[in-house]
Amino acid sequence: MTRTLFITGASSGIGAETARQAVAGGWNVALMARSREKLTALAGELGDAALAVPGDVTRMDDLDECVGRAVDRFGGLDAAFANAGRGMSRPGTEDGDLDDIRGMIDLNVTALVQTARATLPELRKTQGTLVLTGSGAGRRHIAGSIYGATKWFVHGYAGNMAEEMREWGGRCCVVAPGMVDTPFFADGAPDKLQPQDVAAAIMQMIDAPPRANIREIFLMPQD
């Protein structure tokens, strides 16, 4: 039976590459992001195993609708990847724009919890896996980094959810990459990790046998 993975932040970078590797590995994928055009193009590339479900993860109604469409199309969810997130245009507590700070926290923290809230009822049915995108920035202190603090939340939440989900046979995992060459960095990061490196780690977590919960994979560039 083909399994199904729900991905937020799926239109580019790590999310898009995870979708490609999942389909190559025999999974169906439901792709959520705000960019309808990019999602449609990616779903067209991936074929019948992919469903584009455009929406805004900061809106609970959008998440519920997108999860519902995925379940209607594929029959259920076996894994979810809460990947949507962003940084700030001007980092720092004193220099950062307050609206920018609020928007980042809403996406990196609140929307991540909302993604778990929307997908958990389906994951419980399949004893499925929830994967969260953390960061190397969430494993060390960086001077004044509010972005890093949001990723500390992700790591703590992942551990708490792993304890909750194991009660019914589910798993929660966090992938924590260092700098990755994605649109997240305006000038790119070609000498750093590539999206396919992170996607391979995610596939390892969701393909692991039910007896094994790979709670965290921490990737850093070798150079």
Short mmCIF file of C-alpha atoms in Angstrom, two decimals:
data_model
loop_
_atom_site.label_atom_id
_atom_site.label_comp_id
_atom_site.label_asym_id
_atom_site.label_seq_id
_atom_site.Cartn_x
_atom_site.Cartn_y
_atom_site.Cartn_z
CA MET A 1 0.00 0.00 0.00
CA THR A 2 1.39 3.41 -0.99
CA ARG A 3 2.02 5.78 1.90
CA THR A 4 1.30 9.51 1.89
CA LEU A 5 3.44 12.42 3.08
CA PHE A 6 2.00 15.92 3.71
CA ILE A 7 4.60 18.71 3.26
CA THR A 8 4.35 22.40 4.14
CA GLY A 9 6.75 24.89 2.60
CA ALA A 10 6.75 22.50 -0.35
CA SER A 11 7.20 24.90 -3.26
CA SER A 12 11.01 25.13 -3.23
CA GLY A 13 14.22 24.18 -1.44
CA ILE A 14 14.08 21.41 1.15
CA GLY A 15 10.33 20.91 0.83
CA ALA A 16 10.39 20.46 -2.94
CA GLU A 17 13.41 18.15 -2.85
CA THR A 18 11.80 16.04 -0.12
CA ALA A 19 8.74 15.68 -2.35
CA ARG A 20 10.92 14.48 -5.22
CA GLN A 21 12.73 11.93 -3.09
CA ALA A 22 9.49 10.74 -1.49
CA VAL A 23 7.83 10.11 -4.85
CA ALA A 24 10.97 8.35 -6.07
CA GLY A 25 10.71 6.17 -2.96
CA GLY A 26 7.11 5.17 -3.66
CA TRP A 27 5.25 7.74 -1.54
CA ASN A 28 2.32 9.95 -2.48
CA VAL A 29 2.82 13.59 -1.55
CA ALA A 30 0.47 16.46 -0.73
CA LEU A 31 2.22 19.78 -1.32
CA MET A 32 1.22 22.88 0.65
CA ALA A 33 2.60 26.40 0.22
CA ARG A 34 1.26 29.83 -0.69
CA SER A 35 2.64 29.83 -4.25
CA ARG A 36 -0.01 28.14 -6.37
CA GLU A 37 2.08 28.49 -9.54
CA LYS A 38 5.18 26.81 -8.08
CA LEU A 39 3.15 24.03 -6.47
CA THR A 40 1.28 23.32 -9.67
CA ALA A 41 4.55 23.09 -11.59
CA LEU A 42 6.07 20.74 -9.01
CA ALA A 43 2.98 18.54 -8.91
CA GLY A 44 3.06 18.38 -12.71
CA GLU A 45 6.69 17.30 -12.57
CA LEU A 46 5.92 14.55 -10.05
CA GLY A 47 2.80 13.20 -11.73
CA ASP A 48 -0.19 11.37 -10.24
CA ALA A 49 1.60 10.71 -6.95
CA ALA A 50 1.50 14.44 -6.12
CA LEU A 51 -1.33 16.78 -5.15
CA ALA A 52 -0.93 20.56 -4.95
CA VAL A 53 -2.91 22.06 -2.06
CA PRO A 54 -2.11 25.81 -2.02
CA GLY A 55 -2.72 27.57 1.26
CA ASP A 56 -1.31 29.67 4.10
CA VAL A 57 -0.02 27.61 7.04
CA THR A 58 -0.57 30.53 9.41
CA ARG A 59 -4.32 30.08 8.80
CA MET A 60 -5.81 27.09 10.62
CA ASP A 61 -8.74 26.94 8.23
CA ASP A 62 -6.35 26.61 5.28
CA LEU A 63 -4.45 23.81 6.99
CA ASP A 64 -7.61 21.88 7.83
CA GLU A 65 -8.84 22.25 4.26
CA CYS A 66 -5.53 21.15 2.73
CA VAL A 67 -5.22 18.12 5.01
CA GLY A 68 -8.81 17.20 4.17
CA ARG A 69 -8.10 17.38 0.45
CA ALA A 70 -5.02 15.21 0.86
CA VAL A 71 -6.97 12.59 2.80
CA ASP A 72 -9.80 12.63 0.25
CA ARG A 73 -7.32 12.07 -2.58
CA PHE A 74 -4.98 9.52 -1.00
CA GLY A 75 -7.04 7.95 1.80
CA GLY A 76 -4.99 9.09 4.78
CA LEU A 77 -1.63 10.41 5.99
CA ASP A 78 1.35 8.32 7.05
CA ALA A 79 3.75 11.22 7.63
CA ALA A 80 3.74 15.00 7.81
CA PHE A 81 6.66 17.37 7.34
CA ALA A 82 6.20 20.78 9.00
CA ASN A 83 8.82 22.59 6.96
CA ALA A 84 7.49 26.13 6.39
CA GLY A 85 9.60 28.82 8.03
CA ARG A 86 11.63 31.97 7.43
CA GLY A 87 14.17 34.37 8.89
CA MET A 88 14.13 38.15 9.34
CA SER A 89 15.15 40.93 7.00
CA ARG A 90 17.00 42.73 9.84
CA PRO A 91 17.92 40.39 12.70
CA GLY A 92 18.13 41.47 16.29
CA THR A 93 15.87 42.63 19.10
CA GLU A 94 16.62 46.36 18.78
CA ASP A 95 17.09 46.64 15.02
CA GLY A 96 14.46 44.16 13.83
CA ASP A 97 11.10 45.40 12.56
CA LEU A 98 8.38 44.39 15.02
CA ASP A 99 5.95 43.30 12.32
CA ASP A 100 8.72 41.21 10.75
CA ILE A 101 9.47 39.63 14.14
CA ARG A 102 5.81 38.84 14.74
CA GLY A 103 5.45 37.37 11.25
CA MET A 104 8.47 35.12 11.68
CA ILE A 105 7.30 33.85 15.07
CA ASP A 106 3.82 33.24 13.66
CA LEU A 107 5.26 31.13 10.86
CA ASN A 108 8.14 29.38 12.64
CA VAL A 109 6.30 28.64 15.89
CA THR A 110 2.51 29.04 15.73
CA ALA A 111 2.08 27.65 12.22
CA LEU A 112 4.27 24.67 13.09
CA VAL A 113 2.01 23.84 16.05
CA GLN A 114 -1.02 24.33 13.83
CA THR A 115 0.42 21.90 11.29
CA ALA A 116 0.79 19.31 14.04
CA ARG A 117 -2.75 20.04 15.21
CA ALA A 118 -4.18 19.57 11.71
CA THR A 119 -2.29 16.37 10.88
CA LEU A 120 -2.20 14.50 14.20
CA PRO A 121 -5.73 13.05 13.94
CA GLU A 122 -4.77 11.39 10.65
CA LEU A 123 -1.29 10.35 11.85
CA ARG A 124 -2.85 8.70 14.88
CA LYS A 125 -4.88 6.43 12.59
CA THR A 126 -1.71 5.19 10.85
CA GLN A 127 0.75 5.42 13.77
CA GLY A 128 2.53 7.88 11.54
CA THR A 129 5.54 10.16 11.73
CA LEU A 130 5.69 13.94 12.22
CA VAL A 131 8.91 15.63 11.08
CA LEU A 132 9.75 19.22 12.06
CA THR A 133 12.38 21.46 10.49
CA GLY A 134 14.72 22.65 13.20
CA SER A 135 18.14 24.16 12.60
CA GLY A 136 21.73 24.17 13.67
CA ALA A 137 20.74 27.60 15.03
CA GLY A 138 18.44 25.81 17.47
CA ARG A 139 21.31 23.80 18.96
CA ARG A 140 23.64 26.63 19.94
CA HIS A 141 23.43 30.21 21.16
CA ILE A 142 23.87 32.91 18.50
CA ALA A 143 24.22 36.50 19.66
CA GLY A 144 20.82 38.19 19.61
CA SER A 145 19.22 35.71 17.19
CA ILE A 146 15.43 35.69 17.46
CA TYR A 147 15.32 33.27 14.52
CA GLY A 148 17.58 30.90 16.47
CA ALA A 149 15.23 31.17 19.46
CA THR A 150 12.29 30.06 17.31
CA LYS A 151 14.29 26.98 16.34
CA TRP A 152 15.08 26.26 20.00
CA PHE A 153 11.30 26.10 20.40
CA VAL A 154 11.05 23.63 17.51
CA HIS A 155 13.62 21.33 19.08
CA GLY A 156 11.91 21.41 22.47
CA TYR A 157 8.48 20.89 20.97
CA ALA A 158 9.74 17.96 18.89
CA GLY A 159 10.99 16.19 21.99
CA ASN A 160 7.73 16.81 23.82
CA MET A 161 5.68 15.57 20.86
CA ALA A 162 7.88 12.47 20.56
CA GLU A 163 6.93 11.57 24.13
CA GLU A 164 3.24 12.19 23.45
CA MET A 165 3.10 10.37 20.14
CA ARG A 166 4.94 7.27 21.35
CA GLU A 167 1.95 6.60 23.62
CA TRP A 168 -0.04 5.61 20.53
CA GLY A 169 2.76 4.29 18.35
CA GLY A 170 3.57 7.50 16.49
CA ARG A 171 6.93 9.22 16.07
CA CYS A 172 8.09 12.82 16.08
CA CYS A 173 11.48 13.74 14.61
CA VAL A 174 13.43 16.94 14.00
CA VAL A 175 15.91 17.59 11.22
CA ALA A 176 18.52 20.21 12.16
CA PRO A 177 20.62 21.40 9.22
CA GLY A 178 23.31 24.01 9.18
CA MET A 179 23.44 26.43 6.25
CA VAL A 180 21.66 24.99 3.20
CA ASP A 181 21.84 26.31 -0.38
CA THR A 182 18.16 27.30 -0.71
CA PRO A 183 16.19 30.52 -1.43
CA PHE A 184 16.26 31.11 2.35
CA PHE A 185 19.67 32.71 1.69
CA ALA A 186 19.36 35.56 -0.80
CA ASP A 187 22.89 35.07 -2.17
CA GLY A 188 22.76 31.26 -2.03
CA ALA A 189 25.15 29.00 -0.17
CA PRO A 190 26.70 26.78 -2.86
CA ASP A 191 29.54 25.57 -0.63
CA LYS A 192 27.16 24.43 2.08
CA LEU A 193 24.60 21.64 2.41
CA GLN A 194 22.29 21.02 -0.52
CA PRO A 195 18.51 20.47 -0.23
CA GLN A 196 18.91 16.84 -1.30
CA ASP A 197 21.17 16.23 1.71
CA VAL A 198 18.43 17.32 4.09
CA ALA A 199 15.72 15.50 2.13
CA ALA A 200 17.71 12.26 2.41
CA ALA A 201 17.74 12.67 6.20
CA ILE A 202 13.98 13.20 6.24
CA MET A 203 13.44 10.09 4.16
CA GLN A 204 15.59 8.11 6.57
CA MET A 205 13.33 9.19 9.44
CA ILE A 206 10.00 8.43 7.77
CA ASP A 207 11.21 5.17 6.20
CA ALA A 208 12.69 3.84 9.45
CA PRO A 209 11.05 0.62 10.71
CA PRO A 210 8.26 1.16 13.27
CA ARG A 211 10.50 -0.06 16.10
CA ALA A 212 12.92 2.87 15.56
CA ASN A 213 12.32 6.55 16.22
CA ILE A 214 15.15 8.68 14.84
CA ARG A 215 14.34 11.68 17.00
CA GLU A 216 16.94 14.06 15.56
CA ILE A 217 19.34 14.26 12.65
CA PHE A 218 21.87 17.12 12.91
CA LEU A 219 23.58 17.92 9.61
CA MET A 220 26.49 20.30 9.19
CA PRO A 221 28.54 21.17 6.13
CA GLN A 222 31.82 19.27 6.01
CA ASP A 223 33.80 22.35 4.86
#
